[in-house]
Short mmCIF file of C-alpha atoms in Angstrom, two decimals:
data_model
loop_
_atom_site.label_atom_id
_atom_site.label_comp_id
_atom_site.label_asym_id
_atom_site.label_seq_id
_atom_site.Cartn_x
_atom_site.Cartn_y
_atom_site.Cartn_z
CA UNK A 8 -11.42 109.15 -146.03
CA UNK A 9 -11.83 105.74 -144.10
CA UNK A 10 -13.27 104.05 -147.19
CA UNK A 11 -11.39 105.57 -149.44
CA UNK A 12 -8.15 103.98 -147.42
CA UNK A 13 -10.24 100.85 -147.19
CA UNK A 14 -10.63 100.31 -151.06
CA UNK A 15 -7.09 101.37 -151.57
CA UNK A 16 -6.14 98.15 -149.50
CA UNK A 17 -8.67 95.88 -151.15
CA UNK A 18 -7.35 96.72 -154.62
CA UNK A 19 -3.73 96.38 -152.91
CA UNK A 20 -4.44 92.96 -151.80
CA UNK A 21 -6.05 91.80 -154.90
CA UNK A 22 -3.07 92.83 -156.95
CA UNK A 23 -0.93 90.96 -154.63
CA UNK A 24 -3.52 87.88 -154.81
CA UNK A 25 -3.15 87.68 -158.84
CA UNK A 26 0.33 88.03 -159.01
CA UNK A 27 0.34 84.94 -156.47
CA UNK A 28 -1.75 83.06 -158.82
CA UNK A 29 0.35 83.91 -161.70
CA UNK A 30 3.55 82.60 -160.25
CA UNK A 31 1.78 79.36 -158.69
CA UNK A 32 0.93 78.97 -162.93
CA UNK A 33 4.16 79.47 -163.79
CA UNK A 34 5.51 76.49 -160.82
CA UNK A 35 2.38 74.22 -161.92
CA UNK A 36 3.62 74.62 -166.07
CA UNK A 37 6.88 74.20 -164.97
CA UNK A 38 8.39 70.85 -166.71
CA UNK A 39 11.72 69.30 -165.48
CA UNK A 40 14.23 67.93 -168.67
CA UNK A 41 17.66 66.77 -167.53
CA UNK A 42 17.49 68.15 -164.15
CA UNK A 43 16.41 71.89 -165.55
CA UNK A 44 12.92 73.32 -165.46
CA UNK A 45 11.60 74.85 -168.27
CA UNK A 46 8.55 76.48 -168.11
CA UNK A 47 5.99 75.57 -170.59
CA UNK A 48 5.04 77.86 -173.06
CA UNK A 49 0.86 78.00 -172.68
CA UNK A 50 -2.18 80.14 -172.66
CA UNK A 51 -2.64 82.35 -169.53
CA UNK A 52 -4.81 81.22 -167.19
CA UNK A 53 -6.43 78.93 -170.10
CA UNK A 54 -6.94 82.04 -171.91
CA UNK A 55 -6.19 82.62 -175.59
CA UNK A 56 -3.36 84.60 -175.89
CA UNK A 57 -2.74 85.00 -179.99
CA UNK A 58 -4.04 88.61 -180.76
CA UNK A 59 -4.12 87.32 -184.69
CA UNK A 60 -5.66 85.32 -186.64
CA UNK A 61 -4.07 82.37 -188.65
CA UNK A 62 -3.55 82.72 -192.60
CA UNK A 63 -1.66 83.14 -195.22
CA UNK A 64 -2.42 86.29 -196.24
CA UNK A 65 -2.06 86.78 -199.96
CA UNK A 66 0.55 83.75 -200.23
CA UNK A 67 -2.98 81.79 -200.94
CA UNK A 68 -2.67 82.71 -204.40
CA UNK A 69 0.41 80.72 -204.68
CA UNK A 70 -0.68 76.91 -205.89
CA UNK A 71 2.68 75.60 -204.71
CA UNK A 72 2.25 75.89 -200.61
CA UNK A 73 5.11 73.48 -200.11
CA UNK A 74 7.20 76.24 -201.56
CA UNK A 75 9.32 78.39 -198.73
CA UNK A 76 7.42 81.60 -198.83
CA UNK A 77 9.99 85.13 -198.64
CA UNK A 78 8.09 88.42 -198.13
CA UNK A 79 10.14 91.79 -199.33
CA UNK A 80 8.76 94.56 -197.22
CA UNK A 81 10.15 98.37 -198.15
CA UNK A 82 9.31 101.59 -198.80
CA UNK A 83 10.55 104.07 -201.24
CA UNK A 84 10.68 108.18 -201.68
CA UNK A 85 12.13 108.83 -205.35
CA UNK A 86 11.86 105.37 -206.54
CA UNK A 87 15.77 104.19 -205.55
CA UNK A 88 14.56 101.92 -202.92
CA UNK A 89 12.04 100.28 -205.08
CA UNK A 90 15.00 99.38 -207.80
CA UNK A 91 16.51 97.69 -204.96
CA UNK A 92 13.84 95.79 -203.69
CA UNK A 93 13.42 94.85 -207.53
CA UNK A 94 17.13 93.54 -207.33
CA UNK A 95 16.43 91.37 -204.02
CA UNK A 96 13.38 89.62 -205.16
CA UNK A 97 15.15 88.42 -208.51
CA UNK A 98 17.46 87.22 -206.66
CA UNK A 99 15.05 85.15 -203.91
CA UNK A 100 13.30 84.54 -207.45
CA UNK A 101 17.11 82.86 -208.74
CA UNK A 102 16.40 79.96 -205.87
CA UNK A 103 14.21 76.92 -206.62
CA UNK A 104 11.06 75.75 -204.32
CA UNK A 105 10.68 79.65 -203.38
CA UNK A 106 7.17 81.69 -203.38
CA UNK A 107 8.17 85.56 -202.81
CA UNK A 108 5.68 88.38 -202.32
CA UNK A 109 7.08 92.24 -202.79
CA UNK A 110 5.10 95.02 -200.53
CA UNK A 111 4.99 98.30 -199.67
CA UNK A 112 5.42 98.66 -196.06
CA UNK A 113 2.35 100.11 -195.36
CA UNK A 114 0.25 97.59 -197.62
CA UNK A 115 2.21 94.60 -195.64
CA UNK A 116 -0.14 92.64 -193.33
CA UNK A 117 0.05 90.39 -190.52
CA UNK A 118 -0.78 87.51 -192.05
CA UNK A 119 1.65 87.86 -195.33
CA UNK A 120 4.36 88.30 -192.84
CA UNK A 121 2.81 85.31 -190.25
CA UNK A 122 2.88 83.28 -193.70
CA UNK A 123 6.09 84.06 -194.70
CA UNK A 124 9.35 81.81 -193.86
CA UNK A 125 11.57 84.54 -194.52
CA UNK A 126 11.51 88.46 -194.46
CA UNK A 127 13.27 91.15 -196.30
CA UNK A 128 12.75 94.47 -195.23
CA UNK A 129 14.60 97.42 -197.00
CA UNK A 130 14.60 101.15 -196.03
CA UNK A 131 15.49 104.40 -197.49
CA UNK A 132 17.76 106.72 -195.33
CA UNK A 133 15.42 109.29 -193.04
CA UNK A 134 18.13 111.39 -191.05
CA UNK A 135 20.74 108.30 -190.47
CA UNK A 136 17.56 106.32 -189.46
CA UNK A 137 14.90 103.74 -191.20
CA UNK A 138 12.02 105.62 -192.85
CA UNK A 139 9.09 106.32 -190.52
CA UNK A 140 6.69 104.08 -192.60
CA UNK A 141 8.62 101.04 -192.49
CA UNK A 142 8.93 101.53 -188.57
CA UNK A 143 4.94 101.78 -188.32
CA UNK A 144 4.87 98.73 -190.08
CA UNK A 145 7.70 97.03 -187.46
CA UNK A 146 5.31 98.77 -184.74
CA UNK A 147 2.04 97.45 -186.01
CA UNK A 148 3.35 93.86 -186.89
CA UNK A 149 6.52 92.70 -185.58
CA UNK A 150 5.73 94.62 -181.92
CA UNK A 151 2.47 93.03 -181.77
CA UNK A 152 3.51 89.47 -183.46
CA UNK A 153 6.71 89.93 -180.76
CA UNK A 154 4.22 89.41 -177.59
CA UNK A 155 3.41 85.57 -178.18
CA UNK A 156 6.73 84.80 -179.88
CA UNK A 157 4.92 84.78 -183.67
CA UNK A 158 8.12 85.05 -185.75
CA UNK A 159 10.86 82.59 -183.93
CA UNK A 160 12.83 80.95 -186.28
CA UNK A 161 12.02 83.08 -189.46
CA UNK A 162 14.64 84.17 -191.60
CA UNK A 163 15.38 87.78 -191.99
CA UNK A 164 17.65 90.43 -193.81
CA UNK A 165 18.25 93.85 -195.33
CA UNK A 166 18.69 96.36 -197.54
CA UNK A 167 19.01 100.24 -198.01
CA UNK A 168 19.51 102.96 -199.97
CA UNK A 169 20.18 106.85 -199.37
CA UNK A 170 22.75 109.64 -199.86
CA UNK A 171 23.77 112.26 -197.30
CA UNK A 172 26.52 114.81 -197.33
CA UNK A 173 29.90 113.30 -197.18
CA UNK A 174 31.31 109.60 -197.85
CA UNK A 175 29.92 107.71 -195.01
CA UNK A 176 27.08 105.79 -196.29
CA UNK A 177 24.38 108.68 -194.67
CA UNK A 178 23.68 106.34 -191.23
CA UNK A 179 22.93 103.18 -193.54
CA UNK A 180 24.21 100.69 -190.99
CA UNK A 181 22.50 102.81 -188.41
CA UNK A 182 19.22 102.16 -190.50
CA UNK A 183 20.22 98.68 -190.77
CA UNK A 184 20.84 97.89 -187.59
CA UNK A 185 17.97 99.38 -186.13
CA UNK A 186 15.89 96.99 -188.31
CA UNK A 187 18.30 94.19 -187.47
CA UNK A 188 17.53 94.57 -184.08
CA UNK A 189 13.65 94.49 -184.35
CA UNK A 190 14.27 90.99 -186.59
CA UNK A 191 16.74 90.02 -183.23
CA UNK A 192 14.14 90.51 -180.91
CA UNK A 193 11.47 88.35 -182.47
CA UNK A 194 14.26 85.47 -182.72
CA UNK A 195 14.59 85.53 -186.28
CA UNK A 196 17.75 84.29 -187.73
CA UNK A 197 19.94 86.83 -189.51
CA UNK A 198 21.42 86.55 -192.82
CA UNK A 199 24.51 89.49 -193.28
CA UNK A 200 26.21 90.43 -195.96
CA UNK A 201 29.62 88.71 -196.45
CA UNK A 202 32.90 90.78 -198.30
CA UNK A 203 32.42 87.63 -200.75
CA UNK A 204 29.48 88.76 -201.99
CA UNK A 205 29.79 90.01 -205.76
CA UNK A 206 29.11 93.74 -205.53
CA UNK A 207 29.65 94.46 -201.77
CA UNK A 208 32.97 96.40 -202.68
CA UNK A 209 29.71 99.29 -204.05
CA UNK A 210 27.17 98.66 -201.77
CA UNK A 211 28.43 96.74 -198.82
CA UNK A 212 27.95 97.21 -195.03
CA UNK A 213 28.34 94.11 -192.56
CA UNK A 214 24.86 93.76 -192.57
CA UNK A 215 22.99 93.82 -195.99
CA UNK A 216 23.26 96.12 -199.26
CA UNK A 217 23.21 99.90 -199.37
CA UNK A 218 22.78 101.54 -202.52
CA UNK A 219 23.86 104.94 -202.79
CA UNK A 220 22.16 107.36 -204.58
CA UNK A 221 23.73 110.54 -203.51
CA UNK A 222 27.68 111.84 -204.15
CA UNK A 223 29.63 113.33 -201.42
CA UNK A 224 28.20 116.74 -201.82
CA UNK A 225 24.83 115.41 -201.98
CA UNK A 226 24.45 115.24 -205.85
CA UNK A 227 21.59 112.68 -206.97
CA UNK A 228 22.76 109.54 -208.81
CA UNK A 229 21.60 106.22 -209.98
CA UNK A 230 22.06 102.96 -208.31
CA UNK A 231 24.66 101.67 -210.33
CA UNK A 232 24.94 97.64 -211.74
CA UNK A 233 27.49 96.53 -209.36
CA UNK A 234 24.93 97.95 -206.64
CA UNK A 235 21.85 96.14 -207.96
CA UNK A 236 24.16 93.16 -208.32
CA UNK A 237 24.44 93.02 -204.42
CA UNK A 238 21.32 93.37 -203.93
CA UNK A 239 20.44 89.86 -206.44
CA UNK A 240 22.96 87.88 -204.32
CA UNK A 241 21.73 88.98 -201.13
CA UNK A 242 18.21 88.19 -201.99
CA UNK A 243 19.36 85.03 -203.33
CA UNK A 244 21.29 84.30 -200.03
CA UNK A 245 18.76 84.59 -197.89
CA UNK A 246 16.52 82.58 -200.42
CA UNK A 247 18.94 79.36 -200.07
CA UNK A 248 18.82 80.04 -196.21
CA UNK A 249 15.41 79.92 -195.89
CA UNK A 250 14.63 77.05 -197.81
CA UNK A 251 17.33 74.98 -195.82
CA UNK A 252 15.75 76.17 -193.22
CA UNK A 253 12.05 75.84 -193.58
CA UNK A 254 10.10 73.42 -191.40
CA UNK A 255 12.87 73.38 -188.82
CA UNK A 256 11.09 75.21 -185.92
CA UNK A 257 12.60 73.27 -183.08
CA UNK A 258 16.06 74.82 -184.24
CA UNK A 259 15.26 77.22 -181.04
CA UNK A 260 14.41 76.28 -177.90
CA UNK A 261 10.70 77.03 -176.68
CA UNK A 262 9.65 77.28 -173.64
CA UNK A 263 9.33 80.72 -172.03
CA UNK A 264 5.44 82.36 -171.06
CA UNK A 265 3.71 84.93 -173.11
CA UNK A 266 2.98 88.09 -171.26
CA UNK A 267 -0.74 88.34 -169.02
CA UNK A 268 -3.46 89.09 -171.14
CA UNK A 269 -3.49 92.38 -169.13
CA UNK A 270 -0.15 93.03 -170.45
CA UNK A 271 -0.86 91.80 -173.92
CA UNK A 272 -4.08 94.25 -173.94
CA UNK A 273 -1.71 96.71 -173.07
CA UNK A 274 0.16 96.98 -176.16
CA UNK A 275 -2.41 95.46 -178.78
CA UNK A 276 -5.94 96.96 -177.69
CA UNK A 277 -7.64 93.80 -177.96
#
């Protein structure tokens, strides 16, 4: 029992000795601008913390790199969400000096969405909620890219489609917000969906296009022009944002540490 006590103290203490360490880091990194500090944004301990590689995932077969790069990430049940996604990237495709990749969400990779300046992510409705398949891929990537602060500064938006019983969109600005939130988070900057834009009066919310495919009584119907039409000026907006945009990273302020590589172990497995 006496050693068992004993260890329990030793491991006690040594927590308590690396959590000292880790704040005397933090003091040491700390740099002093106009009377603030700010602590420096730097490897743990002099340890690596990126969990991913660098690349540009399949934006290398693009010749034109100095080209804002826009990656459309959805996933579609009956082929509705697809349409829309079609509608979006002729839209990005509408802006000059613009390379634009269009993925399922479970095909998307780390490094397409690393690569990419701007993302697009669209959803169809699953129970007033994103579909489960675009969340793995917010899970697998954004989650993971979240930890050392990968996507700060991107560009984001989005779009959705679904029915539902009654006339109140089926949880689409649920949906939308929920993937809003996860583009938030990594400090991405948020393009909405202005009243101005032509077709929001058929497929507006505050947030990004909603295409509805289902009447009030839950009969299937097509997404109609005015809906796709949203969809091409959203896609275009956030386009024309991202290439004003592009090569502007200091727009944010850096400065905060990444999480321990314990903690970053935690989360990625690496």
């Amino acid at each position: 029992m006496n050693e068992i006590i004993e260890t329990e103290k030793k491991d006690f203490k040594t927590l308590i000795e690396i959590e000292d360490n880790r704040r005397d880091f933090i003091k040491k990194t700390a740099l002093v601008t106009t009377g603030l500090a700010i602590t420096a944004h730097t490897s743990f301990y002099g340890m690596e913390l990126d969990p991913v590689e660098e690349g540009l995932g399949d934006f290398e077969k693009f010749s034109n790199t100095d080209n804002a790069n826009i990656l459309i990430v959805y996933t579609t049940d009956f082929g509705s969400t697809r349409t829309m996604s079609e509608a979006v990237e002729r839209g990005v495709k509408s802006v000059a000096g613009v390379n634009v990749i269009r993925k399922m969400a479970k095909d998307a990779t780390m490094e397409d969405s690393i690569a990419a300046d701007g993302i697009i992510a669209g959803t169809p409705m699953k129970h007033r909620n994103m579909h489960s398949r675009l969340k793995e891929y917010i899970e697998r990537v954004w989650e993971k890219g979240w930890l050392v602060d990968r996507f700060v500064g991107k560009v984001g938006g989005v779009f959705s489609v679904g029915g539902g019983h009654g006339n109140n969109g089926a949880g689409c600005e649920l949906a939308q917000l929920g993937i809003l939130a996860a583009m938030a988070a990594n400090g991405m900057i948020l393009v909405p969906l202005p009243k101005t834009t032509p077709g929001a009066d058929y497929a507006g919310s505050h947030w990004g296009p909603n295409g509805r495919t289902g009447g009030v009584k839950m009969k299937p119907q097509q997404l109609t022009e005015q809906m796709l039409e949203a969809g091409f000026h959203h896609g275009a907006n956030i386009a024309r944002v991202t290439v004003a945009l592009r090569g502007k990273g200091d727009l944010l302020v850096k400065g905060n540490v990444s999480p321990s590589p314990e903690v970053l172990k935690m989360f990625t497995g690496e």
